[in-house]
Amino acid sequence: MNHPGVNHPGEPCPAFVKEMGEDVAKRVFIKTYGCQMNVYDSARMAELLAPFGFARTEAAAEADLIILNTCHIREKAAEKVYSELGQIRRLKTARARRGGAMTIAVGGCVAQAEGEELRRRAPFVDVVFGPQTYHRLPELLARAARAAGAGVVDTSFPAEPKFDSLPNRTSPSAVTAFLTVQEGCDKFCTFCVVPYTRGAEYSRPVAEVVAEARRLVAAGAREITLLGQNVNAYHGRDADGESRGLGDLVRRLAEIKGLDRIRYTTSHPRDVDDGLVAAHRDVPQLMPYLHLPVQSGSDRVLAAMNRRHSADDYRRIVERLRRARPDLALSSDFIVGFPGENEADFAATLALVAEIGFAQAFSFKYSRRPGTPAAALGQVPEAVKEERLAALQALLQRQQRQFNRACIGRVLPVLLDRPGRHPGQLVGRSPYLQSVHVSAAAERRGEIVATRITAAGQNSLSGTLALAEEPPGALPEAGAA
Ligand code: SF4
């Protein structure tokens, strides 16, 4: 259904064409903060603007349009955006002195949270838009051009599905690609802003995801990472009107010829269902690596976080997954110093980590997010948080080193996806998402090559081309330290 004020798929918005002029070469600089979902959104914004003559530039000073695609997850996220805008204002002023114009747009989760406040504090910003309204960007830019400095703010949660209003993906794809299948979250963990900035859970229909995946593969992608704030809550509508889970979606995508690898992120333990576990067992294209955030090993803290699972639930889920896929490598997120966390709670986190064994992980000190329930609770002193974070990271890093070292001497299939730092070198990904540096000719980029691992560091591996890869399922344990 067409919606007033929304560009129809693949069709330039008439108002935008009138205001901005079609086919006049212009440059857009997009700065992306945060997660892969923002990286995906930025790519879609660039595709949306391409029919209006916008080509991406890496030089902000040269741009006619600057877009900041912001993220709210880090501490003082909004302040960092205002500070960045201070620099951009200078570019806009310099351009105006030369008689030119520069349009500034701020999108993403900080824009969603700040809304009108952003225009109040930075009146030189022309457009403020949220993660759910970026498909209206051409229309918003046209309105801003007409508004002559008055600016436009659209941080609504529109009724029309955003993905229906985006053009089909046409830009050349990389060997690896992201594909958003789900957005928003209904879980309301007490530390997280996502349910407020991205809204309620929404899953794209199965056929739409499959069609986009086919286009990405036709453009050269061999690996696709399915994205969602809570991706395994996926429940997209199928052609028969029934809803399908992530496991079913993975099976459907695995039928696409030329799609060799499928990954997904980020997951919630509560949404690991039997269908997904079975997909890990049955679908060889589904890579044996899973990012499954646990946040804490203490049931008391998990309850305060409103995670709605216990540490034992997490253990049982991991056990089921490892039974289905014995070489599954795990990654996770941890928050230390959550309000009310005591020494015993923290010890429970260390114990869980030691027991499960992670191939890699992300760990952070708790920091307040204004507007979230946990922000109002009594805080753990900063020095205590730092001490706990150091202890946890030492353990996680030891596990990662052990996991990487256990790969030395093995032959792994590596998808070569980018040039290395040295001539004659390419970098790729192992099935376990490790970066692998390989001596190989540039034309082998895009191939999956059997690589004998010869060295391992904290964050990456090195290897040489081998004749054949080993059968899967025999990877050593992920360093249960
Ligand atoms: S499940 Fe993830 S996205 Fe949803 S509220 Fe919790 S941390 Fe945020």
Short mmCIF file of C-alpha atoms and ligand atoms in Angstrom, two decimals:
data_model
loop_
_atom_site.label_atom_id
_atom_site.label_comp_id
_atom_site.label_asym_id
_atom_site.label_seq_id
_atom_site.Cartn_x
_atom_site.Cartn_y
_atom_site.Cartn_z
CA MET A 1 0.00 0.00 0.00
CA ASN A 2 1.30 3.45 -0.88
CA HIS A 3 1.53 5.83 2.02
CA PRO A 4 1.43 9.60 1.66
CA GLY A 5 4.86 11.05 2.16
CA VAL A 6 6.68 7.76 1.66
CA ASN A 7 8.79 6.94 -1.35
CA HIS A 8 7.48 3.86 -3.07
CA PRO A 9 9.96 1.03 -3.55
CA GLY A 10 12.49 2.00 -6.19
CA GLU A 11 10.63 5.19 -7.09
CA PRO A 12 12.10 8.62 -6.38
CA CYS A 13 9.88 10.82 -4.24
CA PRO A 14 8.59 13.63 -6.51
CA ALA A 15 8.96 16.31 -3.81
CA PHE A 16 12.57 15.35 -3.20
CA VAL A 17 13.36 15.36 -6.91
CA LYS A 18 11.89 18.84 -7.20
CA GLU A 19 13.80 20.23 -4.21
CA MET A 20 17.11 18.45 -4.63
CA GLY A 21 17.27 17.96 -8.39
CA GLU A 22 17.64 14.55 -10.02
CA ASP A 23 20.89 13.22 -11.45
CA VAL A 24 23.00 16.09 -10.15
CA ALA A 25 26.15 14.53 -8.70
CA LYS A 26 26.15 15.00 -4.94
CA ARG A 27 28.11 13.41 -2.13
CA VAL A 28 26.81 11.92 1.09
CA PHE A 29 29.01 11.16 4.09
CA ILE A 30 27.46 8.66 6.49
CA LYS A 31 29.06 8.06 9.87
CA THR A 32 27.80 4.89 11.52
CA TYR A 33 27.99 4.25 15.24
CA GLY A 34 27.24 1.01 17.05
CA CYS A 35 26.06 -2.36 15.93
CA GLN A 36 25.76 -4.22 12.64
CA MET A 37 22.11 -3.22 12.43
CA ASN A 38 23.21 0.38 12.08
CA VAL A 39 25.78 -0.67 9.46
CA TYR A 40 22.93 -2.32 7.55
CA ASP A 41 20.67 0.72 7.96
CA SER A 42 23.42 3.04 6.69
CA ALA A 43 23.87 0.88 3.59
CA ARG A 44 20.11 1.04 2.95
CA MET A 45 20.13 4.84 3.38
CA ALA A 46 22.90 5.10 0.78
CA GLU A 47 20.86 2.90 -1.59
CA LEU A 48 17.80 5.04 -0.96
CA LEU A 49 19.68 8.22 -1.87
CA ALA A 50 21.58 6.86 -4.89
CA PRO A 51 18.71 7.50 -7.39
CA PHE A 52 18.96 11.19 -6.45
CA GLY A 53 22.59 11.34 -7.54
CA PHE A 54 24.17 10.87 -4.11
CA ALA A 55 27.44 8.93 -4.10
CA ARG A 56 29.09 8.01 -0.80
CA THR A 57 32.23 9.86 0.19
CA GLU A 58 34.64 9.19 3.04
CA ALA A 59 35.49 12.90 3.36
CA ALA A 60 32.97 14.79 5.49
CA ALA A 61 34.32 18.17 4.36
CA GLU A 62 33.43 17.38 0.73
CA ALA A 63 29.92 16.16 1.43
CA ASP A 64 26.70 17.89 0.43
CA LEU A 65 24.83 15.78 2.95
CA ILE A 66 26.18 14.47 6.25
CA ILE A 67 24.27 11.75 8.06
CA LEU A 68 25.16 10.61 11.57
CA ASN A 69 23.57 7.21 12.18
CA THR A 70 23.82 7.11 15.96
CA CYS A 71 23.79 4.44 18.66
CA HIS A 72 22.59 4.81 22.24
CA ILE A 73 24.29 1.80 23.74
CA ARG A 74 27.51 3.38 25.04
CA GLU A 75 27.84 5.67 28.02
CA LYS A 76 27.25 9.38 27.31
CA ALA A 77 26.16 8.50 23.76
CA ALA A 78 24.14 11.69 23.31
CA GLU A 79 26.99 13.92 24.55
CA LYS A 80 29.36 12.29 22.06
CA VAL A 81 26.91 13.04 19.24
CA TYR A 82 26.61 16.70 20.30
CA SER A 83 30.38 16.96 20.39
CA GLU A 84 30.65 15.45 16.88
CA LEU A 85 27.97 17.88 15.70
CA GLY A 86 30.13 20.75 16.97
CA GLN A 87 32.84 19.70 14.47
CA ILE A 88 30.31 19.27 11.68
CA ARG A 89 28.87 22.71 12.32
CA ARG A 90 32.29 24.18 11.50
CA LEU A 91 32.25 22.34 8.15
CA LYS A 92 28.78 23.68 7.39
CA THR A 93 29.84 27.22 8.26
CA ALA A 94 32.98 26.96 6.11
CA ARG A 95 30.87 25.68 3.19
CA ALA A 96 28.39 28.56 3.60
CA ARG A 97 31.28 31.06 3.54
CA ARG A 98 32.23 29.65 0.14
CA GLY A 99 28.62 30.15 -1.00
CA GLY A 100 27.71 26.45 -0.80
CA ALA A 101 25.23 24.45 1.21
CA MET A 102 25.57 21.41 3.43
CA THR A 103 22.64 19.46 4.84
CA ILE A 104 23.01 17.70 8.18
CA ALA A 105 20.80 14.79 9.22
CA VAL A 106 20.96 12.81 12.47
CA GLY A 107 19.34 9.37 12.62
CA GLY A 108 19.52 6.24 14.74
CA CYS A 109 18.81 5.61 18.40
CA VAL A 110 20.21 8.86 19.87
CA ALA A 111 18.05 10.83 17.41
CA GLN A 112 15.06 8.73 18.42
CA ALA A 113 15.69 9.35 22.12
CA GLU A 114 16.51 13.07 21.80
CA GLY A 115 13.91 14.05 19.17
CA GLU A 116 13.11 17.79 19.29
CA GLU A 117 15.78 18.30 21.96
CA LEU A 118 18.41 17.60 19.33
CA ARG A 119 17.17 20.49 17.17
CA ARG A 120 16.99 22.72 20.25
CA ARG A 121 20.61 22.08 21.19
CA ALA A 122 21.89 21.92 17.61
CA PRO A 123 19.59 24.12 15.50
CA PHE A 124 21.91 23.81 12.47
CA VAL A 125 20.79 20.15 12.12
CA ASP A 126 18.31 19.99 9.23
CA VAL A 127 16.73 16.58 9.76
CA VAL A 128 16.26 14.36 12.82
CA PHE A 129 14.92 10.90 12.10
CA GLY A 130 14.65 7.60 13.96
CA PRO A 131 15.51 3.98 13.06
CA GLN A 132 11.88 3.44 12.03
CA THR A 133 11.62 6.46 9.71
CA TYR A 134 14.80 6.35 7.63
CA HIS A 135 12.83 5.06 4.64
CA ARG A 136 11.29 8.57 4.58
CA LEU A 137 14.70 10.23 4.28
CA PRO A 138 14.23 11.66 0.74
CA GLU A 139 10.89 13.14 1.79
CA LEU A 140 12.34 14.53 5.03
CA LEU A 141 15.27 16.11 3.17
CA ALA A 142 12.88 17.72 0.71
CA ARG A 143 10.81 19.10 3.55
CA ALA A 144 13.94 20.42 5.26
CA ALA A 145 15.01 22.13 2.01
CA ARG A 146 11.61 23.86 1.86
CA ALA A 147 11.74 24.70 5.58
CA ALA A 148 14.77 26.97 5.01
CA GLY A 149 16.57 26.25 8.27
CA ALA A 150 13.51 25.47 10.40
CA GLY A 151 14.42 21.77 10.35
CA VAL A 152 12.32 18.61 10.31
CA VAL A 153 11.97 16.01 13.07
CA ASP A 154 10.36 12.61 12.45
CA THR A 155 10.90 10.08 15.20
CA SER A 156 7.51 8.43 14.93
CA PHE A 157 6.85 4.70 14.74
CA PRO A 158 4.95 4.71 11.44
CA ALA A 159 2.26 2.16 10.71
CA GLU A 160 3.61 1.34 7.24
CA PRO A 161 6.30 -1.35 7.33
CA LYS A 162 9.61 0.38 6.68
CA PHE A 163 10.99 -2.46 4.60
CA ASP A 164 8.06 -2.23 2.12
CA SER A 165 9.05 1.35 1.45
CA LEU A 166 12.73 0.74 0.76
CA PRO A 167 13.93 0.14 -2.79
CA ASN A 168 15.23 -3.29 -3.77
CA ARG A 169 18.91 -3.62 -3.03
CA THR A 170 20.89 -2.71 -6.11
CA SER A 171 24.33 -1.71 -4.91
CA PRO A 172 27.19 -4.12 -5.49
CA SER A 173 27.46 -6.50 -2.60
CA ALA A 174 30.48 -7.69 -0.72
CA VAL A 175 31.35 -11.35 -0.23
CA THR A 176 29.75 -11.12 3.20
CA ALA A 177 26.53 -9.21 3.75
CA PHE A 178 24.13 -8.25 6.52
CA LEU A 179 20.39 -8.72 6.20
CA THR A 180 17.98 -7.37 8.80
CA VAL A 181 15.16 -9.85 9.39
CA GLN A 182 13.79 -8.60 12.70
CA GLU A 183 13.74 -5.30 14.55
CA GLY A 184 12.75 -4.03 17.95
CA CYS A 185 12.34 -5.88 21.20
CA ASP A 186 9.58 -6.71 23.70
CA LYS A 187 11.88 -8.02 26.44
CA PHE A 188 12.50 -4.78 28.38
CA CYS A 189 15.75 -5.73 30.11
CA THR A 190 16.06 -3.04 32.76
CA PHE A 191 19.43 -1.73 31.47
CA CYS A 192 18.51 -1.41 27.79
CA VAL A 193 17.06 1.39 25.67
CA VAL A 194 16.27 -0.72 22.59
CA PRO A 195 12.56 -1.30 23.34
CA TYR A 196 12.18 2.48 23.63
CA THR A 197 14.28 3.51 20.62
CA ARG A 198 13.54 0.70 18.17
CA GLY A 199 10.02 -0.11 19.31
CA ALA A 200 8.13 -3.41 19.46
CA GLU A 201 9.32 -6.61 17.81
CA TYR A 202 8.68 -6.82 14.11
CA SER A 203 9.68 -9.66 11.77
CA ARG A 204 9.90 -9.33 8.01
CA PRO A 205 7.89 -11.88 6.01
CA VAL A 206 9.78 -15.01 4.94
CA ALA A 207 9.40 -14.35 1.19
CA GLU A 208 10.78 -10.81 1.55
CA VAL A 209 13.87 -12.05 3.41
CA VAL A 210 14.46 -14.86 0.90
CA ALA A 211 14.11 -12.43 -2.03
CA GLU A 212 16.63 -10.02 -0.51
CA ALA A 213 19.03 -12.88 0.22
CA ARG A 214 18.76 -14.07 -3.40
CA ARG A 215 19.63 -10.59 -4.63
CA LEU A 216 22.63 -10.40 -2.29
CA VAL A 217 23.88 -13.81 -3.47
CA ALA A 218 23.36 -12.84 -7.13
CA ALA A 219 25.51 -9.75 -6.42
CA GLY A 220 28.32 -11.89 -4.99
CA ALA A 221 27.57 -12.59 -1.32
CA ARG A 222 28.56 -16.05 -0.10
CA GLU A 223 27.90 -15.42 3.56
CA ILE A 224 24.88 -13.64 5.02
CA THR A 225 24.47 -12.60 8.65
CA LEU A 226 20.84 -12.29 9.65
CA LEU A 227 20.36 -9.33 11.95
CA GLY A 228 17.86 -8.42 14.62
CA GLN A 229 17.95 -6.82 18.05
CA ASN A 230 16.46 -10.09 19.21
CA VAL A 231 16.94 -12.10 16.03
CA ASN A 232 15.90 -15.49 17.33
CA ALA A 233 12.52 -14.05 18.33
CA TYR A 234 11.96 -14.00 14.55
CA HIS A 235 8.42 -15.03 13.65
CA GLY A 236 7.93 -13.93 10.04
CA ARG A 237 4.74 -14.61 8.11
CA ASP A 238 5.01 -17.28 5.43
CA ALA A 239 3.04 -17.60 2.18
CA ASP A 240 0.48 -19.87 3.89
CA GLY A 241 -0.22 -17.16 6.48
CA GLU A 242 1.52 -19.13 9.26
CA SER A 243 4.39 -17.65 11.22
CA ARG A 244 7.84 -19.28 10.96
CA GLY A 245 10.70 -19.25 13.46
CA LEU A 246 14.37 -18.52 12.83
CA GLY A 247 15.20 -22.22 12.39
CA ASP A 248 12.68 -22.46 9.54
CA LEU A 249 14.00 -19.27 7.97
CA VAL A 250 17.56 -20.63 8.08
CA ARG A 251 16.42 -23.83 6.35
CA ARG A 252 14.68 -21.80 3.64
CA LEU A 253 17.77 -19.65 3.06
CA ALA A 254 20.01 -22.71 2.93
CA GLU A 255 18.16 -23.72 -0.27
CA ILE A 256 19.64 -20.71 -2.10
CA LYS A 257 22.36 -21.94 -4.40
CA GLY A 258 25.63 -20.10 -3.82
CA LEU A 259 24.81 -19.12 -0.22
CA ASP A 260 27.52 -21.07 1.59
CA ARG A 261 27.37 -19.56 5.04
CA ILE A 262 24.59 -18.30 7.29
CA ARG A 263 25.03 -16.58 10.64
CA TYR A 264 22.67 -14.67 12.91
CA THR A 265 22.99 -12.14 15.70
CA THR A 266 21.96 -11.10 18.40
CA SER A 267 20.06 -13.78 20.27
CA HIS A 268 18.22 -14.06 23.55
CA PRO A 269 18.49 -17.33 25.51
CA ARG A 270 14.71 -17.51 26.01
CA ASP A 271 14.15 -17.63 22.26
CA VAL A 272 16.42 -20.59 21.53
CA ASP A 273 13.67 -23.03 20.53
CA ASP A 274 13.79 -26.64 19.32
CA GLY A 275 13.54 -25.54 15.69
CA LEU A 276 16.67 -23.41 15.99
CA VAL A 277 18.62 -26.13 17.83
CA ALA A 278 17.61 -28.60 15.08
CA ALA A 279 18.78 -26.14 12.40
CA HIS A 280 22.20 -26.07 14.09
CA ARG A 281 22.23 -29.87 13.87
CA ASP A 282 20.94 -30.23 10.31
CA VAL A 283 21.97 -27.23 8.23
CA PRO A 284 25.67 -27.30 7.29
CA GLN A 285 25.51 -23.71 5.99
CA LEU A 286 24.63 -22.48 9.50
CA MET A 287 28.05 -21.69 10.95
CA PRO A 288 29.06 -23.28 14.26
CA TYR A 289 29.37 -19.97 16.07
CA LEU A 290 26.74 -18.34 18.23
CA HIS A 291 26.63 -15.02 20.07
CA LEU A 292 24.31 -15.73 22.99
CA PRO A 293 24.38 -12.96 25.62
CA VAL A 294 24.00 -14.09 29.24
CA GLN A 295 24.98 -10.78 30.96
CA SER A 296 25.49 -12.31 34.44
CA GLY A 297 25.92 -15.66 36.15
CA SER A 298 23.88 -14.63 39.20
CA ASP A 299 20.16 -15.41 39.31
CA ARG A 300 19.60 -12.44 41.62
CA VAL A 301 21.18 -10.06 39.11
CA LEU A 302 19.49 -11.73 36.14
CA ALA A 303 16.13 -11.17 37.86
CA ALA A 304 16.99 -7.51 38.55
CA MET A 305 17.92 -7.19 34.88
CA ASN A 306 14.53 -8.70 33.93
CA ARG A 307 16.33 -11.22 31.72
CA ARG A 308 13.65 -13.84 32.44
CA HIS A 309 16.12 -16.73 32.49
CA SER A 310 18.38 -18.18 35.18
CA ALA A 311 22.04 -19.16 34.97
CA ASP A 312 20.97 -22.82 34.91
CA ASP A 313 18.57 -22.13 32.03
CA TYR A 314 21.56 -20.76 30.13
CA ARG A 315 23.65 -23.86 30.99
CA ARG A 316 20.86 -26.14 29.74
CA ILE A 317 20.46 -24.19 26.48
CA VAL A 318 24.19 -24.38 25.80
CA GLU A 319 24.13 -28.11 26.53
CA ARG A 320 21.29 -28.64 24.02
CA LEU A 321 23.08 -26.60 21.38
CA ARG A 322 26.38 -28.42 21.91
CA ARG A 323 24.65 -31.78 21.72
CA ALA A 324 23.22 -30.69 18.36
CA ARG A 325 26.48 -29.17 17.10
CA PRO A 326 29.50 -30.41 19.09
CA ASP A 327 31.95 -27.90 17.63
CA LEU A 328 29.74 -24.86 18.37
CA ALA A 329 31.87 -21.91 19.52
CA LEU A 330 30.15 -19.47 21.84
CA SER A 331 30.38 -15.76 22.34
CA SER A 332 28.50 -13.67 24.88
CA ASP A 333 27.91 -10.27 26.45
CA PHE A 334 28.52 -9.49 30.12
CA ILE A 335 27.65 -6.51 32.27
CA VAL A 336 29.59 -6.15 35.53
CA GLY A 337 28.65 -3.84 38.38
CA PHE A 338 24.93 -3.91 37.67
CA PRO A 339 23.09 -2.08 40.52
CA GLY A 340 23.04 -4.33 43.58
CA GLU A 341 25.68 -6.80 42.27
CA ASN A 342 27.71 -8.09 45.25
CA GLU A 343 30.88 -10.20 45.46
CA ALA A 344 28.91 -13.46 45.49
CA ASP A 345 26.98 -12.41 42.37
CA PHE A 346 30.19 -11.57 40.58
CA ALA A 347 31.77 -14.86 41.67
CA ALA A 348 28.77 -16.63 40.10
CA THR A 349 29.52 -14.88 36.80
CA LEU A 350 33.16 -15.99 36.91
CA ALA A 351 32.04 -19.55 37.72
CA LEU A 352 29.61 -19.62 34.77
CA VAL A 353 32.31 -18.35 32.39
CA ALA A 354 34.79 -20.93 33.65
CA GLU A 355 32.25 -23.70 33.19
CA ILE A 356 30.89 -22.77 29.75
CA GLY A 357 34.12 -21.61 28.04
CA PHE A 358 33.76 -18.85 25.48
CA ALA A 359 35.62 -18.47 22.18
CA GLN A 360 35.20 -14.70 22.51
CA ALA A 361 33.06 -12.26 24.46
CA PHE A 362 32.18 -8.63 25.06
CA SER A 363 32.17 -7.28 28.59
CA PHE A 364 31.28 -3.86 29.94
CA LYS A 365 30.87 -1.98 33.18
CA TYR A 366 27.23 -1.14 33.82
CA SER A 367 26.47 2.45 32.88
CA ARG A 368 23.21 4.27 33.40
CA ARG A 369 20.89 4.76 30.45
CA PRO A 370 18.54 7.62 31.24
CA GLY A 371 14.92 6.50 31.18
CA THR A 372 15.68 2.81 31.88
CA PRO A 373 14.53 1.26 35.21
CA ALA A 374 18.06 0.28 36.34
CA ALA A 375 19.25 3.89 36.11
CA ALA A 376 17.18 4.70 39.21
CA LEU A 377 18.70 1.91 41.36
CA GLY A 378 21.63 2.20 43.81
CA GLN A 379 24.89 2.09 41.85
CA VAL A 380 28.03 -0.02 42.45
CA PRO A 381 31.13 2.18 43.04
CA GLU A 382 33.19 2.81 39.92
CA ALA A 383 36.40 1.36 41.41
CA VAL A 384 34.61 -1.91 42.21
CA LYS A 385 33.21 -2.11 38.69
CA GLU A 386 36.69 -1.58 37.26
CA GLU A 387 38.22 -4.27 39.41
CA ARG A 388 35.53 -6.79 38.47
CA LEU A 389 35.74 -5.94 34.79
CA ALA A 390 39.51 -6.49 34.83
CA ALA A 391 39.10 -9.89 36.49
CA LEU A 392 36.38 -11.00 34.08
CA GLN A 393 38.25 -9.81 31.02
CA ALA A 394 41.43 -11.59 32.11
CA LEU A 395 39.48 -14.86 32.25
CA LEU A 396 37.65 -14.27 28.94
CA GLN A 397 40.86 -13.31 27.16
CA ARG A 398 42.59 -16.42 28.48
CA GLN A 399 39.75 -18.53 27.10
CA GLN A 400 39.91 -16.78 23.73
CA ARG A 401 43.69 -17.34 23.49
CA GLN A 402 43.24 -21.00 24.39
CA PHE A 403 40.51 -21.42 21.81
CA ASN A 404 42.60 -19.77 19.11
CA ARG A 405 45.73 -21.75 20.00
CA ALA A 406 43.77 -24.99 19.83
CA CYS A 407 43.26 -24.25 16.12
CA ILE A 408 47.01 -24.37 15.33
CA GLY A 409 47.77 -27.32 13.07
CA ARG A 410 44.14 -27.70 11.99
CA VAL A 411 42.84 -27.14 8.47
CA LEU A 412 39.82 -24.82 8.43
CA PRO A 413 37.66 -23.51 5.58
CA VAL A 414 38.26 -19.76 5.40
CA LEU A 415 36.11 -17.36 3.38
CA LEU A 416 38.58 -14.79 2.04
CA ASP A 417 36.68 -11.53 2.15
CA ARG A 418 39.14 -8.64 2.27
CA PRO A 419 42.71 -7.60 1.49
CA GLY A 420 45.31 -7.94 4.22
CA ARG A 421 47.69 -5.26 5.40
CA HIS A 422 50.63 -6.77 3.51
CA PRO A 423 50.96 -7.35 -0.24
CA GLY A 424 50.04 -10.92 -1.21
CA GLN A 425 47.86 -11.34 1.86
CA LEU A 426 44.12 -11.79 2.19
CA VAL A 427 42.02 -11.94 5.34
CA GLY A 428 38.99 -14.12 5.85
CA ARG A 429 36.79 -15.70 8.47
CA SER A 430 36.91 -19.18 9.90
CA PRO A 431 33.59 -20.93 10.62
CA TYR A 432 34.09 -19.72 14.23
CA LEU A 433 34.26 -16.06 13.10
CA GLN A 434 37.99 -15.75 13.77
CA SER A 435 39.89 -13.45 11.41
CA VAL A 436 42.44 -15.52 9.51
CA HIS A 437 45.40 -13.96 7.65
CA VAL A 438 46.38 -16.05 4.63
CA SER A 439 49.08 -15.63 1.97
CA ALA A 440 47.01 -15.75 -1.21
CA ALA A 441 46.69 -13.97 -4.54
CA ALA A 442 44.19 -11.10 -4.68
CA GLU A 443 41.98 -12.92 -7.23
CA ARG A 444 41.19 -15.59 -4.64
CA ARG A 445 39.10 -13.07 -2.72
CA GLY A 446 35.58 -14.45 -2.44
CA GLU A 447 36.76 -18.08 -2.30
CA ILE A 448 36.43 -20.46 0.60
CA VAL A 449 39.90 -21.98 0.91
CA ALA A 450 41.21 -24.82 3.05
CA THR A 451 43.73 -23.14 5.34
CA ARG A 452 46.24 -24.78 7.64
CA ILE A 453 46.44 -22.67 10.79
CA THR A 454 50.05 -21.96 11.67
CA ALA A 455 49.82 -19.26 14.34
CA ALA A 456 47.28 -17.79 16.74
CA GLY A 457 47.10 -14.47 18.53
CA GLN A 458 44.59 -12.96 20.93
CA ASN A 459 42.20 -11.86 18.19
CA SER A 460 43.22 -13.60 14.98
CA LEU A 461 44.86 -16.57 13.30
CA SER A 462 47.39 -16.95 10.48
CA GLY A 463 47.60 -19.80 8.03
CA THR A 464 48.71 -21.15 4.69
CA LEU A 465 46.69 -22.64 1.87
CA ALA A 466 46.20 -26.39 2.31
CA LEU A 467 44.91 -29.07 -0.02
CA ALA A 468 41.78 -30.18 1.82
CA GLU A 469 39.87 -29.20 4.90
CA GLU A 470 39.06 -31.40 7.85
CA PRO A 471 35.59 -32.74 8.44
CA PRO A 472 33.68 -30.52 10.90
CA GLY A 473 32.72 -31.40 14.44
CA ALA A 474 36.13 -31.98 15.98
CA LEU A 475 37.12 -28.59 17.31
CA PRO A 476 38.80 -28.64 20.74
CA GLU A 477 36.93 -27.26 23.70
CA ALA A 478 36.68 -23.51 24.08
CA GLY A 479 39.21 -23.18 26.87
CA ALA A 480 37.25 -23.92 30.02
CA ALA A 481 39.69 -22.11 32.29
S1 SF4 B 1 16.69 -8.61 24.84
FE1 SF4 B 1 18.41 -7.38 24.09
S2 SF4 B 1 17.50 -5.70 22.90
FE2 SF4 B 1 15.85 -6.59 24.14
S3 SF4 B 1 15.77 -5.34 26.00
FE3 SF4 B 1 17.11 -7.09 26.45
S4 SF4 B 1 19.20 -6.38 25.95
FE4 SF4 B 1 17.75 -4.92 24.99
#
